[in-house]
Short mmCIF file of C-alpha atoms and ligand atoms in Angstrom, two decimals:
data_model
loop_
_atom_site.label_atom_id
_atom_site.label_comp_id
_atom_site.label_asym_id
_atom_site.label_seq_id
_atom_site.Cartn_x
_atom_site.Cartn_y
_atom_site.Cartn_z
CA MET A 1421 1.87 -4.14 -0.06
CA PRO A 1422 -1.49 -5.28 1.44
CA VAL A 1423 -4.25 -2.67 1.52
CA ASP A 1424 -4.46 -1.08 4.99
CA ARG A 1425 -8.07 -1.96 5.82
CA LEU A 1426 -10.26 -0.82 8.68
CA LEU A 1427 -12.04 -4.03 9.67
CA PRO A 1428 -14.70 -4.23 12.39
CA THR A 1429 -13.49 -7.34 14.28
CA ARG A 1430 -10.45 -9.52 14.90
CA GLU A 1431 -12.37 -12.36 13.22
CA ALA A 1432 -12.68 -10.23 10.06
CA GLU A 1433 -8.93 -9.50 10.13
CA ASP A 1434 -8.22 -13.25 10.32
CA LEU A 1435 -10.65 -13.85 7.46
CA LEU A 1436 -8.89 -11.29 5.27
CA ASP A 1437 -5.50 -12.84 6.13
CA LEU A 1438 -6.80 -16.27 5.15
CA THR A 1439 -8.26 -14.87 1.92
CA ARG A 1440 -4.95 -13.25 0.95
CA THR A 1441 -3.00 -16.41 1.71
CA VAL A 1442 -5.30 -18.65 -0.32
CA ALA A 1443 -5.65 -16.10 -3.15
CA ASP A 1444 -1.86 -15.66 -3.39
CA ARG A 1445 -1.39 -19.42 -3.54
CA GLU A 1446 -4.39 -20.63 -5.59
CA LEU A 1447 -5.50 -17.67 -7.73
CA ALA A 1448 -2.64 -15.29 -8.55
CA PRO A 1449 -0.26 -17.87 -10.09
CA LYS A 1450 -2.97 -19.36 -12.32
CA ALA A 1451 -4.99 -16.37 -13.52
CA ALA A 1452 -2.99 -15.33 -16.61
CA ARG A 1453 -2.63 -18.84 -18.02
CA TYR A 1454 -6.21 -19.97 -17.40
CA GLU A 1455 -7.55 -16.72 -18.86
CA ARG A 1456 -5.41 -17.06 -21.97
CA GLU A 1457 -6.30 -20.72 -22.43
CA GLU A 1458 -9.97 -20.07 -21.57
CA ALA A 1459 -9.69 -22.98 -19.12
CA TYR A 1460 -12.18 -23.43 -16.29
CA PRO A 1461 -10.52 -23.74 -12.87
CA GLU A 1462 -11.98 -27.12 -11.90
CA GLY A 1463 -12.17 -27.63 -8.13
CA LEU A 1464 -11.37 -24.01 -7.27
CA PHE A 1465 -14.89 -23.01 -6.23
CA LYS A 1466 -15.13 -26.16 -4.11
CA LEU A 1467 -11.99 -25.01 -2.32
CA LEU A 1468 -13.37 -21.49 -1.83
CA GLY A 1469 -16.52 -23.09 -0.40
CA GLU A 1470 -14.52 -25.27 1.97
CA ILE A 1471 -12.76 -22.27 3.46
CA GLY A 1472 -16.11 -20.51 3.87
CA LEU A 1473 -15.92 -17.85 1.16
CA LEU A 1474 -19.09 -18.77 -0.76
CA GLY A 1475 -21.70 -17.87 1.86
CA LEU A 1476 -20.04 -15.10 3.81
CA PRO A 1477 -22.87 -12.55 4.21
CA TYR A 1478 -25.58 -15.11 5.05
CA PRO A 1479 -26.65 -16.41 8.50
CA GLU A 1480 -24.54 -19.08 10.19
CA GLU A 1481 -27.64 -21.12 11.05
CA HIS A 1482 -27.99 -21.99 7.35
CA GLY A 1483 -24.31 -22.61 6.72
CA GLY A 1484 -23.31 -19.02 5.93
CA GLY A 1485 -20.43 -17.05 7.39
CA GLY A 1486 -22.53 -14.54 9.36
CA GLN A 1487 -20.27 -11.69 8.21
CA PRO A 1488 -21.35 -8.10 7.65
CA TYR A 1489 -21.53 -7.03 4.03
CA GLU A 1490 -18.59 -4.65 4.51
CA VAL A 1491 -16.38 -7.64 5.36
CA TYR A 1492 -17.70 -9.89 2.58
CA LEU A 1493 -17.03 -7.16 0.01
CA GLN A 1494 -13.46 -6.68 1.15
CA VAL A 1495 -12.89 -10.43 0.79
CA LEU A 1496 -14.28 -10.18 -2.74
CA GLU A 1497 -11.95 -7.27 -3.46
CA GLU A 1498 -8.93 -9.36 -2.45
CA LEU A 1499 -10.05 -12.18 -4.76
CA ALA A 1500 -10.58 -9.73 -7.64
CA ALA A 1501 -7.11 -8.29 -7.21
CA ARG A 1502 -5.73 -11.79 -8.03
CA TRP A 1503 -8.31 -13.10 -10.50
CA ALA A 1504 -11.31 -11.03 -11.56
CA ALA A 1505 -13.25 -13.88 -13.20
CA VAL A 1506 -13.18 -15.93 -10.00
CA ALA A 1507 -14.26 -12.95 -7.90
CA VAL A 1508 -17.11 -12.11 -10.29
CA ALA A 1509 -18.32 -15.73 -10.26
CA THR A 1510 -18.16 -15.68 -6.45
CA SER A 1511 -20.20 -12.48 -6.42
CA VAL A 1512 -22.74 -14.01 -8.83
CA HIS A 1513 -22.98 -17.15 -6.67
CA THR A 1514 -23.73 -14.94 -3.65
CA LEU A 1515 -26.33 -13.10 -5.74
CA ALA A 1516 -27.90 -16.43 -6.79
CA CYS A 1517 -28.28 -17.44 -3.13
CA PHE A 1518 -30.15 -14.21 -2.30
CA PRO A 1519 -33.68 -15.22 -3.41
CA LEU A 1520 -33.62 -18.42 -1.37
CA ALA A 1521 -32.00 -16.80 1.67
CA THR A 1522 -34.38 -13.84 1.63
CA TYR A 1523 -37.73 -14.99 0.21
CA ALA A 1524 -37.96 -18.77 0.64
CA THR A 1525 -39.97 -20.65 3.27
CA ASP A 1526 -38.14 -22.17 6.24
CA ALA A 1527 -38.61 -25.61 4.69
CA GLN A 1528 -37.02 -24.50 1.39
CA ARG A 1529 -34.13 -22.83 3.21
CA GLU A 1530 -33.45 -25.87 5.37
CA ARG A 1531 -33.53 -28.14 2.35
CA TRP A 1532 -31.30 -26.27 -0.08
CA LEU A 1533 -29.48 -23.36 1.49
CA PRO A 1534 -26.71 -25.12 3.48
CA ALA A 1535 -25.25 -26.85 0.39
CA MET A 1536 -25.33 -23.53 -1.47
CA LEU A 1537 -23.74 -21.46 1.28
CA GLU A 1538 -21.13 -24.07 2.10
CA GLY A 1539 -20.17 -24.12 -1.57
CA ALA A 1540 -21.03 -27.77 -2.25
CA GLN A 1541 -23.37 -26.32 -4.90
CA VAL A 1542 -22.28 -23.33 -6.99
CA GLY A 1543 -24.96 -21.04 -8.40
CA GLY A 1544 -25.75 -18.83 -11.39
CA TYR A 1545 -28.24 -16.03 -11.84
CA SER A 1546 -30.46 -16.19 -14.90
CA LEU A 1547 -32.48 -13.05 -15.57
CA SER A 1548 -31.22 -11.70 -18.93
CA GLU A 1549 -32.57 -12.85 -22.28
CA PRO A 1550 -31.25 -12.18 -25.78
CA HIS A 1551 -33.61 -9.21 -26.32
CA ALA A 1552 -34.02 -8.20 -22.64
CA GLY A 1553 -31.02 -7.06 -20.62
CA SER A 1554 -31.47 -3.55 -19.22
CA ASP A 1555 -35.23 -3.89 -19.66
CA ALA A 1556 -35.61 -6.92 -17.41
CA ALA A 1557 -39.40 -6.63 -17.30
CA ALA A 1558 -39.43 -7.52 -21.02
CA ILE A 1559 -38.39 -11.15 -20.48
CA VAL A 1560 -40.58 -13.75 -22.22
CA CYS A 1561 -39.27 -17.13 -21.01
CA LYS A 1562 -42.38 -18.94 -19.78
CA ALA A 1563 -43.10 -21.06 -16.71
CA ALA A 1564 -46.35 -22.92 -17.40
CA PRO A 1565 -48.02 -24.55 -14.38
CA VAL A 1566 -48.56 -28.33 -14.63
CA ALA A 1567 -49.49 -30.93 -12.02
CA GLU A 1568 -45.86 -31.59 -10.94
CA GLY A 1569 -44.67 -27.98 -11.01
CA TYR A 1570 -43.77 -25.74 -13.96
CA ARG A 1571 -42.64 -26.43 -17.51
CA ILE A 1572 -40.04 -23.83 -18.56
CA THR A 1573 -39.80 -22.77 -22.19
CA GLY A 1574 -37.59 -20.06 -23.64
CA THR A 1575 -34.03 -18.83 -24.05
CA LYS A 1576 -32.03 -17.13 -21.31
CA ALA A 1577 -28.78 -15.29 -22.11
CA TRP A 1578 -25.49 -14.22 -20.62
CA ILE A 1579 -25.41 -16.65 -17.72
CA THR A 1580 -22.17 -16.39 -15.74
CA HIS A 1581 -21.11 -19.96 -14.90
CA GLY A 1582 -23.68 -21.21 -17.46
CA GLY A 1583 -23.48 -24.98 -17.88
CA LYS A 1584 -21.10 -25.29 -14.92
CA ALA A 1585 -23.31 -24.18 -12.04
CA ASP A 1586 -25.29 -26.65 -9.93
CA PHE A 1587 -28.32 -24.38 -9.61
CA TYR A 1588 -29.71 -21.17 -11.11
CA ALA A 1589 -31.86 -18.41 -9.69
CA LEU A 1590 -34.16 -18.42 -12.72
CA PHE A 1591 -36.70 -15.75 -13.61
CA ALA A 1592 -39.56 -16.72 -15.90
CA ARG A 1593 -43.04 -15.59 -16.76
CA THR A 1594 -46.13 -17.04 -15.04
CA GLY A 1595 -48.33 -14.14 -16.16
CA GLU A 1596 -48.43 -10.83 -18.00
CA GLY A 1597 -46.63 -7.56 -17.26
CA SER A 1598 -44.07 -6.75 -14.58
CA ARG A 1599 -46.19 -8.62 -12.00
CA GLY A 1600 -46.16 -11.75 -14.10
CA ILE A 1601 -42.56 -12.78 -13.41
CA SER A 1602 -41.68 -15.50 -10.91
CA CYS A 1603 -38.46 -16.75 -9.36
CA PHE A 1604 -37.37 -20.39 -9.30
CA LEU A 1605 -34.50 -22.32 -7.83
CA ALA A 1606 -33.74 -24.25 -11.02
CA PRO A 1607 -31.47 -27.29 -11.07
CA GLY A 1608 -28.29 -27.19 -13.16
CA GLU A 1609 -29.34 -30.24 -15.12
CA ALA A 1610 -32.77 -31.23 -16.34
CA GLU A 1611 -34.31 -33.02 -19.29
CA GLY A 1612 -35.13 -30.29 -21.81
CA LEU A 1613 -32.39 -27.91 -20.59
CA ALA A 1614 -29.34 -27.28 -22.80
CA PHE A 1615 -26.63 -24.63 -22.62
CA GLY A 1616 -25.11 -22.80 -25.59
CA ARG A 1617 -21.40 -22.62 -26.37
CA PRO A 1618 -19.52 -20.16 -24.16
CA GLU A 1619 -19.58 -16.61 -25.55
CA GLU A 1620 -16.25 -15.49 -27.05
CA LYS A 1621 -15.58 -12.62 -24.68
CA MET A 1622 -13.11 -9.77 -24.37
CA GLY A 1623 -12.11 -10.97 -20.89
CA LEU A 1624 -13.16 -13.06 -17.89
CA ASN A 1625 -12.57 -16.08 -20.11
CA ALA A 1626 -11.86 -18.72 -17.46
CA VAL A 1627 -15.51 -18.78 -16.37
CA PRO A 1628 -18.03 -19.42 -19.18
CA THR A 1629 -20.94 -17.13 -20.02
CA THR A 1630 -23.64 -18.98 -21.95
CA THR A 1631 -27.21 -19.04 -23.10
CA ALA A 1632 -29.65 -21.62 -21.70
CA HIS A 1633 -32.36 -23.19 -23.83
CA TRP A 1634 -35.35 -24.42 -21.89
CA ASP A 1635 -37.53 -26.73 -23.95
CA GLY A 1636 -40.40 -27.59 -21.64
CA ALA A 1637 -38.05 -28.71 -18.84
CA LEU A 1638 -39.81 -29.49 -15.58
CA VAL A 1639 -39.03 -27.52 -12.43
CA ALA A 1640 -40.77 -28.99 -9.38
CA GLY A 1641 -43.46 -26.87 -7.73
CA ASP A 1642 -41.58 -26.59 -4.44
CA ARG A 1643 -38.80 -24.73 -6.29
CA LEU A 1644 -40.92 -21.60 -6.72
CA ILE A 1645 -39.28 -18.95 -4.49
CA GLY A 1646 -41.66 -16.40 -3.00
CA ALA A 1647 -45.12 -16.04 -4.50
CA GLU A 1648 -46.01 -16.26 -8.19
CA GLY A 1649 -45.55 -12.77 -9.67
CA GLN A 1650 -43.03 -11.64 -7.04
CA GLY A 1651 -40.04 -12.45 -9.26
CA LEU A 1652 -39.14 -9.02 -10.63
CA GLY A 1653 -39.02 -7.51 -7.13
CA ILE A 1654 -36.81 -10.40 -6.01
CA ALA A 1655 -34.54 -10.01 -9.04
CA LEU A 1656 -34.09 -6.27 -8.54
CA GLY A 1657 -33.63 -6.60 -4.76
CA ALA A 1658 -30.93 -9.19 -5.36
CA LEU A 1659 -29.22 -6.86 -7.83
CA ASP A 1660 -29.01 -4.05 -5.23
CA SER A 1661 -26.76 -6.35 -3.22
CA GLY A 1662 -25.11 -7.90 -6.26
CA ARG A 1663 -23.97 -4.61 -7.73
CA LEU A 1664 -22.11 -3.91 -4.51
CA GLY A 1665 -20.23 -7.12 -5.22
CA ILE A 1666 -19.35 -5.81 -8.67
CA ALA A 1667 -18.18 -2.50 -7.12
CA ALA A 1668 -15.86 -4.49 -4.84
CA CYS A 1669 -14.58 -6.59 -7.77
CA ALA A 1670 -13.89 -3.42 -9.76
CA THR A 1671 -12.03 -1.90 -6.82
CA GLY A 1672 -9.84 -5.00 -6.43
CA LEU A 1673 -9.08 -5.01 -10.14
CA ALA A 1674 -8.15 -1.32 -10.06
CA GLN A 1675 -5.97 -1.89 -6.99
CA ALA A 1676 -4.11 -4.65 -8.84
CA ALA A 1677 -3.54 -2.33 -11.82
CA LEU A 1678 -2.30 0.46 -9.53
CA ASP A 1679 0.09 -1.91 -7.71
CA ALA A 1680 1.51 -3.19 -11.00
CA ALA A 1681 1.92 0.38 -12.29
CA VAL A 1682 3.66 1.57 -9.12
CA ASP A 1683 6.11 -1.36 -9.22
CA TYR A 1684 6.91 -0.71 -12.86
CA ALA A 1685 7.28 3.04 -12.36
CA ASN A 1686 9.86 2.37 -9.66
CA GLU A 1687 11.94 0.13 -11.91
CA ARG A 1688 11.73 1.70 -15.35
CA THR A 1689 14.04 4.61 -16.11
CA ALA A 1690 13.79 7.34 -18.76
CA PHE A 1691 15.83 10.52 -19.14
CA GLY A 1692 18.21 9.24 -16.45
CA ARG A 1693 15.62 8.80 -13.69
CA ARG A 1694 12.99 6.33 -12.57
CA ILE A 1695 9.75 7.24 -14.32
CA VAL A 1696 8.04 7.56 -10.92
CA ASP A 1697 10.29 10.57 -10.32
CA HIS A 1698 8.87 12.39 -13.34
CA GLN A 1699 6.11 14.54 -11.93
CA GLY A 1700 3.85 14.03 -14.94
CA LEU A 1701 3.83 10.30 -14.30
CA GLY A 1702 3.72 10.63 -10.52
CA PHE A 1703 0.53 12.67 -10.84
CA LEU A 1704 -1.01 9.96 -13.04
CA LEU A 1705 -0.29 7.42 -10.28
CA ALA A 1706 -1.68 9.81 -7.66
CA ASP A 1707 -4.95 10.13 -9.58
CA MET A 1708 -5.14 6.35 -9.91
CA ALA A 1709 -4.63 5.93 -6.16
CA ALA A 1710 -7.29 8.57 -5.41
CA ALA A 1711 -9.76 6.74 -7.70
CA VAL A 1712 -9.12 3.38 -6.00
CA ASP A 1713 -9.49 4.83 -2.49
CA SER A 1714 -12.70 6.66 -3.49
CA SER A 1715 -14.16 3.48 -4.97
CA ARG A 1716 -13.48 1.57 -1.77
CA ALA A 1717 -14.89 4.32 0.44
CA THR A 1718 -18.02 4.53 -1.70
CA TYR A 1719 -18.84 0.82 -1.66
CA LEU A 1720 -18.07 0.60 2.06
CA ASP A 1721 -20.50 3.44 2.76
CA ALA A 1722 -23.28 1.56 0.93
CA ALA A 1723 -22.35 -1.73 2.62
CA ARG A 1724 -22.39 -0.18 6.10
CA ARG A 1725 -25.86 1.24 5.44
CA ARG A 1726 -26.98 -2.24 4.37
CA ASP A 1727 -25.42 -3.77 7.49
CA LEU A 1728 -27.32 -1.27 9.67
CA GLY A 1729 -30.62 -2.12 7.94
CA ARG A 1730 -30.81 1.36 6.38
CA PRO A 1731 -31.87 1.99 2.74
CA TYR A 1732 -28.85 1.54 0.46
CA SER A 1733 -30.19 1.11 -3.07
CA ARG A 1734 -29.10 4.56 -4.28
CA GLN A 1735 -25.70 4.21 -2.61
CA ALA A 1736 -25.27 0.76 -4.21
CA SER A 1737 -25.88 2.25 -7.64
CA VAL A 1738 -23.48 5.11 -6.90
CA ALA A 1739 -20.85 2.60 -5.75
CA LYS A 1740 -21.25 0.45 -8.87
CA LEU A 1741 -21.06 3.52 -11.12
CA ILE A 1742 -18.06 5.10 -9.37
CA ALA A 1743 -16.05 1.91 -8.88
CA THR A 1744 -16.50 0.48 -12.36
CA ASP A 1745 -15.85 3.78 -14.16
CA ALA A 1746 -12.77 4.18 -11.94
CA ALA A 1747 -11.60 0.65 -12.76
CA MET A 1748 -11.88 1.39 -16.48
CA LYS A 1749 -9.85 4.58 -16.12
CA VAL A 1750 -7.27 3.18 -13.70
CA THR A 1751 -6.62 0.04 -15.77
CA THR A 1752 -6.31 2.14 -18.94
CA ASP A 1753 -3.85 4.46 -17.20
CA ALA A 1754 -1.90 1.46 -15.92
CA VAL A 1755 -1.31 0.43 -19.55
CA GLN A 1756 -0.08 3.98 -20.17
CA VAL A 1757 2.40 3.75 -17.27
CA PHE A 1758 3.88 0.62 -18.83
CA GLY A 1759 4.31 2.33 -22.21
CA GLY A 1760 4.72 -0.13 -25.10
CA ALA A 1761 5.17 -3.03 -22.67
CA GLY A 1762 1.68 -2.36 -21.34
CA TYR A 1763 0.22 -3.20 -24.73
CA THR A 1764 1.69 -6.70 -24.67
CA ARG A 1765 0.58 -9.84 -22.92
CA GLU A 1766 3.89 -10.03 -21.08
CA PHE A 1767 2.33 -7.89 -18.33
CA PRO A 1768 -1.12 -8.26 -16.77
CA VAL A 1769 -2.30 -4.67 -17.30
CA GLU A 1770 -3.77 -5.24 -20.78
CA ARG A 1771 -5.88 -8.05 -19.30
CA TYR A 1772 -6.99 -5.83 -16.43
CA MET A 1773 -8.13 -3.22 -18.95
CA ARG A 1774 -10.18 -5.81 -20.88
CA GLU A 1775 -11.66 -7.17 -17.65
CA ALA A 1776 -12.66 -3.72 -16.41
CA LYS A 1777 -14.84 -3.00 -19.45
CA VAL A 1778 -17.56 -5.53 -18.68
CA MET A 1779 -17.95 -4.22 -15.15
CA GLN A 1780 -19.49 -1.06 -16.62
CA ILE A 1781 -21.99 -3.31 -18.41
CA PHE A 1782 -23.26 -6.20 -16.27
CA GLU A 1783 -25.61 -6.12 -13.25
CA GLY A 1784 -27.13 -2.96 -14.69
CA THR A 1785 -25.13 -0.88 -17.14
CA ASN A 1786 -23.80 2.41 -15.84
CA GLN A 1787 -26.54 4.19 -17.78
CA ILE A 1788 -29.06 2.14 -15.82
CA GLN A 1789 -27.30 3.03 -12.54
CA ARG A 1790 -27.74 6.69 -13.41
CA MET A 1791 -31.43 6.03 -14.06
CA VAL A 1792 -31.80 4.38 -10.65
CA ILE A 1793 -30.05 7.29 -8.93
CA ALA A 1794 -32.03 9.94 -10.82
CA ARG A 1795 -35.38 8.21 -10.21
CA GLN A 1796 -34.83 8.17 -6.49
CA PHE A 1797 -34.03 11.87 -6.58
CA ALA A 1798 -37.36 12.44 -8.30
CA ARG A 1799 -39.08 10.61 -5.42
CA ARG A 1800 -37.00 12.70 -2.97
CA GLU A 1801 -35.58 9.60 -1.23
CA SER A 1802 -32.12 9.73 0.33
C1 FAD B 1949 -19.74 -11.20 -19.39
C2 FAD B 1949 -21.18 -10.98 -19.04
C3 FAD B 1949 -21.73 -11.68 -17.97
C4 FAD B 1949 -23.08 -11.52 -17.64
N1 FAD B 1949 -23.62 -12.28 -16.63
C5 FAD B 1949 -24.96 -12.26 -16.44
C6 FAD B 1949 -25.56 -13.16 -15.51
O1 FAD B 1949 -24.88 -13.94 -14.82
N2 FAD B 1949 -26.91 -13.17 -15.40
C7 FAD B 1949 -27.71 -12.33 -16.13
O2 FAD B 1949 -28.93 -12.38 -15.98
N3 FAD B 1949 -27.16 -11.44 -17.01
C8 FAD B 1949 -25.81 -11.39 -17.17
N4 FAD B 1949 -25.24 -10.53 -18.08
C9 FAD B 1949 -26.11 -9.65 -18.86
C10 FAD B 1949 -25.95 -8.19 -18.50
O3 FAD B 1949 -26.52 -7.93 -17.25
C11 FAD B 1949 -26.56 -7.37 -19.62
O4 FAD B 1949 -25.69 -7.49 -20.74
C12 FAD B 1949 -26.76 -5.93 -19.26
O5 FAD B 1949 -27.78 -5.81 -18.28
C13 FAD B 1949 -27.12 -5.05 -20.46
O6 FAD B 1949 -28.14 -5.62 -21.18
P1 FAD B 1949 -27.99 -5.79 -22.79
O7 FAD B 1949 -26.70 -6.45 -23.06
O8 FAD B 1949 -29.23 -6.44 -23.27
O9 FAD B 1949 -27.89 -4.32 -23.32
P2 FAD B 1949 -29.12 -3.38 -23.71
O10 FAD B 1949 -30.14 -3.40 -22.61
O11 FAD B 1949 -29.58 -3.72 -25.07
O12 FAD B 1949 -28.44 -1.96 -23.73
C14 FAD B 1949 -27.64 -1.52 -24.82
C15 FAD B 1949 -27.13 -0.11 -24.50
O13 FAD B 1949 -28.25 0.78 -24.32
C16 FAD B 1949 -28.19 1.41 -23.06
N5 FAD B 1949 -29.54 1.60 -22.55
C17 FAD B 1949 -30.54 0.68 -22.46
N6 FAD B 1949 -31.63 1.23 -21.92
C18 FAD B 1949 -31.33 2.53 -21.63
C19 FAD B 1949 -32.02 3.62 -21.06
N7 FAD B 1949 -33.28 3.48 -20.62
N8 FAD B 1949 -31.39 4.81 -20.94
C20 FAD B 1949 -30.10 4.96 -21.36
N9 FAD B 1949 -29.39 3.95 -21.91
C21 FAD B 1949 -29.98 2.75 -22.04
C22 FAD B 1949 -27.38 0.46 -22.18
O14 FAD B 1949 -26.78 1.14 -21.08
C23 FAD B 1949 -26.35 -0.05 -23.18
O15 FAD B 1949 -25.31 0.89 -23.29
C24 FAD B 1949 -23.89 -10.63 -18.39
C25 FAD B 1949 -23.32 -9.91 -19.44
C26 FAD B 1949 -21.99 -10.08 -19.77
C27 FAD B 1949 -21.42 -9.31 -20.93
#
């Protein structure tokens, strides 16, 4: 049964209907097989771009969908309920567009943004390095100024859509300390740029996660986004929005696990009754439903603050923490509802459980979210 959503406009209702139709037809039937075979869904992101899902929260004048964040996130949730890897890559693409949309000059925006927001070009976000994940300010990849622009040297890690994306929001060092990081709109291909083999992951296997090795590759000077040294602020600002995307993906994944568990509990019998009629199991389902609803309410609260131009960083961290911890618990409980069958690949719940785990880790681990929340308390911000 579709989630009963409170959407702000008729246009948003139509958008959600379109998303469900396309996701039911193009995502749901393929997810299990592509994930198992670790096969990349060629052409799928182009299709999502064509129907307008790759630039939803950005202005229409640059090719975006002009939708409030609360609507964009609910679209993402519907995608995640069918195929988490595709939803996460969509969220990362939206994150990768943020620096250009928010910090670039008009000339840069006019030149590059429409292709990105219309989905002709799919993006990745390249901040992490092998030794620097949570501690982003510790990155060492260098951008050395030369006459034509910058020569990039170093190794980046954990790039969602690595080797497949057309562009990367790349963060590299032009100086020392946290004010020595700069942001670039790097091309997907360049002489001196090579990607590692996809990581062998626990889940989200249809979209590769790779390292990138920059060996003096040239990035043209007009691809610097914002000023030199502004990169860390841009990266962290982008992640405030990005982690809301992850909260929505986690909520969709948890919703899918709940739906599967409810269906199974209505069919399976034990001790002469459907297992849903055993109160012990009914209460498990009730707790799962409460966790999914709370996750959705929490990310929507943060998104509505963002849409109103109010501060939302703390609420975004709360949403990421609540929704991803809930997804881990709900997907684990869904396996429990299925009993032994839940532990097999015949049903999707074991995959959901594997997919939920990484959501507690990327775009700031849940320990880091707690740090963000606690720090803002110390500064007495709301
Ligand atoms: C599938 C996948 C996709 C990813 N996609 C991207 C991407 O597209 N782009 C990108 O840039 N990165 C990406 N990442 C990287 C991801 O953001 C990092 O893995 C994450 O930020 C954690 O960094 P780390 O792995 O280096 O762990 P570490 O920073 O080494 O942390 C290890 C452990 O220590 C804890 N810890 C660290 N510091 C503290 C502290 N101060 N207090 C308490 N606990 C602490 C962490 O919470 C964690 O539990 C991806 C990762 C994965 C697994």
